[in-house]
Amino acid sequence: MITGAYAVLHLKLSSEKEAEIVSRSIQPETESTIRYRSRVKVTKEGDSITLVFESKDITALRASINSHLSWLILLRNIYIFLEDQKRQDERTIHGEQE
């Protein structure tokens, strides 16, 4: 266990499906980070995910949080874009106009 600085980030997402997608997508990033300065554990429960950050120092903690927040924002934007595209495709299939 790394000690020194820690933070917990709890995110409630719009659905359990979105939480599963985000959790599975961010997991490889938590496994590939350099672990001698910080570590991140991701858990999912229902429509929420929790990230627990442990770092040797506050600088490493801040860097780890910033990296993961950037990835989470990117994943959220991709998810929203794909859901919008799916809705547009469904309207097109059913003959609806925008």
Short mmCIF file of C-alpha atoms in Angstrom, two decimals:
data_model
loop_
_atom_site.label_atom_id
_atom_site.label_comp_id
_atom_site.label_asym_id
_atom_site.label_seq_id
_atom_site.Cartn_x
_atom_site.Cartn_y
_atom_site.Cartn_z
CA MET A 1 0.00 0.00 0.00
CA ILE A 2 1.26 3.45 -0.92
CA THR A 3 0.87 6.02 1.83
CA GLY A 4 1.25 9.76 1.94
CA ALA A 5 -1.70 11.27 0.11
CA TYR A 6 -5.03 9.86 -0.97
CA ALA A 7 -8.31 10.95 -2.50
CA VAL A 8 -11.63 9.33 -3.31
CA LEU A 9 -13.64 10.36 -6.35
CA HIS A 10 -17.24 9.10 -6.50
CA LEU A 11 -19.12 9.60 -9.78
CA LYS A 12 -22.83 9.01 -10.31
CA LEU A 13 -23.48 8.44 -14.00
CA SER A 14 -26.71 8.55 -15.99
CA SER A 15 -27.18 4.78 -16.08
CA GLU A 16 -25.74 1.46 -14.96
CA LYS A 17 -24.80 0.81 -18.60
CA GLU A 18 -22.77 4.01 -18.76
CA ALA A 19 -21.08 3.20 -15.43
CA GLU A 20 -20.11 -0.24 -16.76
CA ILE A 21 -18.71 1.22 -19.99
CA VAL A 22 -16.72 3.91 -18.17
CA SER A 23 -15.44 1.47 -15.54
CA ARG A 24 -14.29 -1.06 -18.12
CA SER A 25 -12.75 1.67 -20.28
CA ILE A 26 -10.75 3.32 -17.49
CA GLN A 27 -9.54 0.02 -15.96
CA PRO A 28 -6.57 -0.48 -18.35
CA GLU A 29 -5.33 3.02 -17.47
CA THR A 30 -5.29 2.14 -13.77
CA GLU A 31 -3.27 -1.00 -14.51
CA SER A 32 -0.73 0.67 -16.79
CA THR A 33 0.23 3.62 -14.60
CA ILE A 34 3.59 3.73 -12.86
CA ARG A 35 2.82 2.29 -9.45
CA TYR A 36 5.82 3.33 -7.43
CA ARG A 37 4.41 6.86 -6.95
CA SER A 38 0.66 6.33 -7.13
CA ARG A 39 -2.04 3.75 -7.55
CA VAL A 40 -5.72 3.93 -8.48
CA LYS A 41 -8.45 1.41 -7.71
CA VAL A 42 -11.75 1.57 -9.63
CA THR A 43 -14.96 -0.02 -8.39
CA LYS A 44 -18.47 0.06 -9.84
CA GLU A 45 -21.74 -0.19 -7.99
CA GLY A 46 -24.96 0.31 -9.91
CA ASP A 47 -24.83 3.58 -11.82
CA SER A 48 -21.79 4.85 -9.88
CA ILE A 49 -18.06 4.37 -10.04
CA THR A 50 -15.52 5.13 -7.35
CA LEU A 51 -11.84 5.84 -7.90
CA VAL A 52 -9.52 5.60 -4.90
CA PHE A 53 -6.18 7.33 -5.44
CA GLU A 54 -3.15 6.56 -3.25
CA SER A 55 0.12 8.41 -3.79
CA LYS A 56 3.47 8.88 -2.12
CA ASP A 57 3.10 12.66 -2.22
CA ILE A 58 0.62 15.38 -3.09
CA THR A 59 2.30 16.12 -6.44
CA ALA A 60 1.88 12.53 -7.61
CA LEU A 61 -1.70 12.54 -6.31
CA ARG A 62 -2.57 15.69 -8.25
CA ALA A 63 -0.99 14.33 -11.44
CA SER A 64 -2.85 11.04 -11.12
CA ILE A 65 -6.20 12.72 -10.45
CA ASN A 66 -5.73 15.13 -13.36
CA SER A 67 -4.87 12.28 -15.75
CA HIS A 68 -7.85 10.19 -14.71
CA LEU A 69 -10.22 13.16 -14.84
CA SER A 70 -9.06 13.91 -18.39
CA TRP A 71 -9.72 10.31 -19.41
CA LEU A 72 -13.12 10.34 -17.69
CA ILE A 73 -14.14 13.56 -19.43
CA LEU A 74 -13.07 12.10 -22.77
CA LEU A 75 -15.00 8.87 -22.12
CA ARG A 76 -18.11 10.83 -21.12
CA ASN A 77 -17.93 12.97 -24.26
CA ILE A 78 -17.52 9.88 -26.46
CA TYR A 79 -20.46 8.17 -24.73
CA ILE A 80 -22.71 11.22 -25.20
CA PHE A 81 -21.69 11.52 -28.86
CA LEU A 82 -22.39 7.84 -29.55
CA GLU A 83 -25.76 7.95 -27.78
CA ASP A 84 -26.73 11.03 -29.84
CA GLN A 85 -25.67 9.25 -33.04
CA LYS A 86 -27.70 6.20 -32.04
CA ARG A 87 -30.81 8.36 -31.49
CA GLN A 88 -30.30 10.10 -34.84
CA ASP A 89 -29.90 6.76 -36.61
CA GLU A 90 -33.09 5.45 -34.98
CA ARG A 91 -35.01 8.54 -36.11
CA THR A 92 -33.68 8.11 -39.64
CA ILE A 93 -34.69 4.45 -39.70
CA HIS A 94 -38.21 5.35 -38.55
CA GLY A 95 -38.52 8.13 -41.15
CA GLU A 96 -38.48 11.00 -38.69
CA GLN A 97 -36.85 14.27 -39.60
CA GLU A 98 -34.62 16.36 -37.36
#
